[in-house]
PDB file of C-alpha atoms in Angstrom:
ATOM      1  CA  ALA A 164       0.010  -0.005   0.009  1.00 67.00           C
ATOM      2  CA  ASP A 165       2.847   2.409   0.775  1.00 84.00           C
ATOM      3  CA  LEU A 166       4.369   1.922  -2.678  1.00 85.00           C
ATOM      4  CA  VAL A 167       1.058   2.393  -4.491  1.00 87.00           C
ATOM      5  CA  SER A 168       0.188   5.520  -2.472  1.00 85.00           C
ATOM      6  CA  SER A 169       3.640   7.064  -2.995  1.00 90.00           C
ATOM      7  CA  PRO A 170       4.132   9.846  -5.597  1.00 91.00           C
ATOM      8  CA  ILE A 171       4.470   7.586  -8.645  1.00 92.00           C
ATOM      9  CA  ASN A 172       2.694   7.972 -11.982  1.00 91.00           C
ATOM     10  CA  MET A 173       1.796   4.394 -12.824  1.00 94.00           C
ATOM     11  CA  VAL A 174       1.360   0.944 -11.296  1.00 93.00           C
ATOM     12  CA  ALA A 175       1.572  -2.378 -13.151  1.00 92.00           C
ATOM     13  CA  MET A 176       0.863  -5.640 -11.348  1.00 88.00           C
ATOM     14  CA  THR A 177       0.320  -9.310 -12.162  1.00 82.00           C
ATOM     15  CA  GLY A 178      -1.403 -11.230  -9.408  1.00 82.00           C
ATOM     16  CA  SER A 179      -4.650 -12.084  -7.722  1.00 85.00           C
ATOM     17  CA  SER A 180      -7.972 -10.328  -8.263  1.00 87.00           C
ATOM     18  CA  ALA A 181      -8.218  -9.553  -4.529  1.00 91.00           C
ATOM     19  CA  VAL A 182      -4.893  -7.654  -4.493  1.00 91.00           C
ATOM     20  CA  GLY A 183      -5.753  -6.015  -7.820  1.00 91.00           C
ATOM     21  CA  ARG A 184      -8.918  -4.543  -6.285  1.00 93.00           C
ATOM     22  CA  LYS A 185      -6.942  -3.063  -3.389  1.00 93.00           C
ATOM     23  CA  ILE A 186      -4.373  -1.543  -5.728  1.00 93.00           C
ATOM     24  CA  MET A 187      -7.132  -0.123  -7.943  1.00 94.00           C
ATOM     25  CA  ARG A 188      -8.745   1.580  -4.949  1.00 92.00           C
ATOM     26  CA  GLU A 189      -5.412   3.168  -3.962  1.00 91.00           C
ATOM     27  CA  CYS A 190      -4.687   4.341  -7.503  1.00 92.00           C
ATOM     28  CA  ALA A 191      -8.174   5.851  -7.942  1.00 92.00           C
ATOM     29  CA  ASP A 192      -7.527   8.599  -5.373  1.00 87.00           C
ATOM     30  CA  ASP A 193      -4.720  10.109  -7.450  1.00 88.00           C
ATOM     31  CA  LEU A 194      -5.974   8.894 -10.861  1.00 92.00           C
ATOM     32  CA  LYS A 195      -2.735   6.937 -11.375  1.00 93.00           C
ATOM     33  CA  ARG A 196      -2.368   4.990 -14.571  1.00 94.00           C
ATOM     34  CA  LEU A 197      -2.890   1.327 -13.876  1.00 94.00           C
ATOM     35  CA  VAL A 198      -2.214  -1.975 -15.671  1.00 92.00           C
ATOM     36  CA  LEU A 199      -3.472  -5.181 -14.009  1.00 89.00           C
ATOM     37  CA  GLU A 200      -3.185  -8.812 -15.133  1.00 81.00           C
ATOM     38  CA  LEU A 201      -5.338 -10.665 -12.661  1.00 83.00           C
ATOM     39  CA  GLY A 202      -6.276 -14.157 -11.622  1.00 73.00           C
ATOM     40  CA  GLY A 203      -5.817 -16.086 -14.834  1.00 70.00           C
ATOM     41  CA  LYS A 204      -6.787 -19.763 -14.888  1.00 74.00           C
ATOM     42  CA  ASP A 205      -6.348 -20.181 -18.589  1.00 82.00           C
ATOM     43  CA  PRO A 206      -7.302 -23.604 -19.964  1.00 89.00           C
ATOM     44  CA  MET A 207      -6.023 -25.359 -23.005  1.00 93.00           C
ATOM     45  CA  VAL A 208      -8.536 -27.664 -24.672  1.00 96.00           C
ATOM     46  CA  VAL A 209      -7.347 -30.563 -26.860  1.00 97.00           C
ATOM     47  CA  PHE A 210      -9.905 -32.308 -29.062  1.00 97.00           C
ATOM     48  CA  ALA A 211      -9.518 -35.739 -30.667  1.00 96.00           C
ATOM     49  CA  ASP A 212      -8.886 -34.303 -34.131  1.00 97.00           C
ATOM     50  CA  ALA A 213      -5.974 -32.099 -32.936  1.00 97.00           C
ATOM     51  CA  ASP A 214      -2.347 -32.582 -33.977  1.00 97.00           C
ATOM     52  CA  LEU A 215      -1.433 -34.201 -30.639  1.00 96.00           C
ATOM     53  CA  ASP A 216       2.341 -33.782 -31.019  1.00 95.00           C
ATOM     54  CA  LYS A 217       1.908 -30.063 -31.678  1.00 97.00           C
ATOM     55  CA  ALA A 218      -0.667 -29.748 -28.876  1.00 97.00           C
ATOM     56  CA  ALA A 219       1.695 -31.438 -26.389  1.00 95.00           C
ATOM     57  CA  GLU A 220       4.583 -29.195 -27.479  1.00 95.00           C
ATOM     58  CA  ASP A 221       2.402 -26.077 -27.135  1.00 94.00           C
ATOM     59  CA  ALA A 222       1.124 -27.228 -23.735  1.00 93.00           C
ATOM     60  CA  VAL A 223       4.678 -27.228 -22.399  1.00 92.00           C
ATOM     61  CA  THR A 224       5.785 -24.081 -24.219  1.00 91.00           C
ATOM     62  CA  PHE A 225       2.823 -21.946 -23.235  1.00 88.00           C
ATOM     63  CA  SER A 226       2.667 -23.084 -19.628  1.00 87.00           C
ATOM     64  CA  LEU A 227       6.322 -22.204 -19.084  1.00 86.00           C
ATOM     65  CA  PHE A 228       6.571 -19.112 -21.334  1.00 81.00           C
ATOM     66  CA  ASN A 229       8.103 -16.261 -19.325  1.00 74.00           C
ATOM     67  CA  CYS A 230       8.238 -18.618 -16.326  1.00 75.00           C
ATOM     68  CA  GLY A 231       4.441 -18.815 -16.391  1.00 62.00           C
ATOM     69  CA  GLN A 232       4.153 -15.144 -15.454  1.00 69.00           C
ATOM     70  CA  VAL A 233       1.893 -14.192 -18.358  1.00 69.00           C
ATOM     71  CA  CYS A 234      -1.813 -13.581 -17.948  1.00 66.00           C
ATOM     72  CA  CYS A 235      -2.614 -16.070 -20.707  1.00 72.00           C
ATOM     73  CA  SER A 236      -0.176 -18.859 -19.823  1.00 81.00           C
ATOM     74  CA  VAL A 237      -1.697 -22.360 -19.879  1.00 86.00           C
ATOM     75  CA  GLU A 238      -2.613 -23.371 -16.339  1.00 85.00           C
ATOM     76  CA  ARG A 239      -4.875 -26.362 -16.940  1.00 90.00           C
ATOM     77  CA  ILE A 240      -5.312 -28.768 -19.842  1.00 94.00           C
ATOM     78  CA  TYR A 241      -8.534 -30.522 -20.797  1.00 96.00           C
ATOM     79  CA  VAL A 242      -8.044 -33.403 -23.227  1.00 97.00           C
ATOM     80  CA  GLU A 243     -10.819 -35.275 -24.958  1.00 96.00           C
ATOM     81  CA  GLU A 244     -10.979 -38.670 -23.238  1.00 96.00           C
ATOM     82  CA  THR A 245     -10.513 -40.727 -26.401  1.00 97.00           C
ATOM     83  CA  VAL A 246      -7.001 -39.273 -26.955  1.00 97.00           C
ATOM     84  CA  ALA A 247      -5.955 -38.498 -23.356  1.00 96.00           C
ATOM     85  CA  ASP A 248      -3.503 -41.442 -23.052  1.00 95.00           C
ATOM     86  CA  THR A 249      -1.900 -40.659 -26.398  1.00 95.00           C
ATOM     87  CA  PHE A 250      -1.587 -36.978 -25.505  1.00 95.00           C
ATOM     88  CA  ALA A 251       0.007 -37.823 -22.150  1.00 92.00           C
ATOM     89  CA  GLU A 252       2.689 -40.007 -23.800  1.00 88.00           C
TER      90      GLU A 252
END
């Protein structure tokens, strides 16, 4: 709170929605510019007709991209049951 209420011009934060709300309230008083990336739980969905090798490669790449600190990084993967074992291999 001390950092956000200090005489700065802008705040950027990646984190939870709860903390984002608190930061937004603090920034509103001084009309500070604000960029928030909040609470992502971004799923990847893999259907039976997908290129499974490419999907598996992308699952790893996009879950670890920028150490996972991206608002759209893959956090959960849903795989159609008929190809789940093949995908997991």
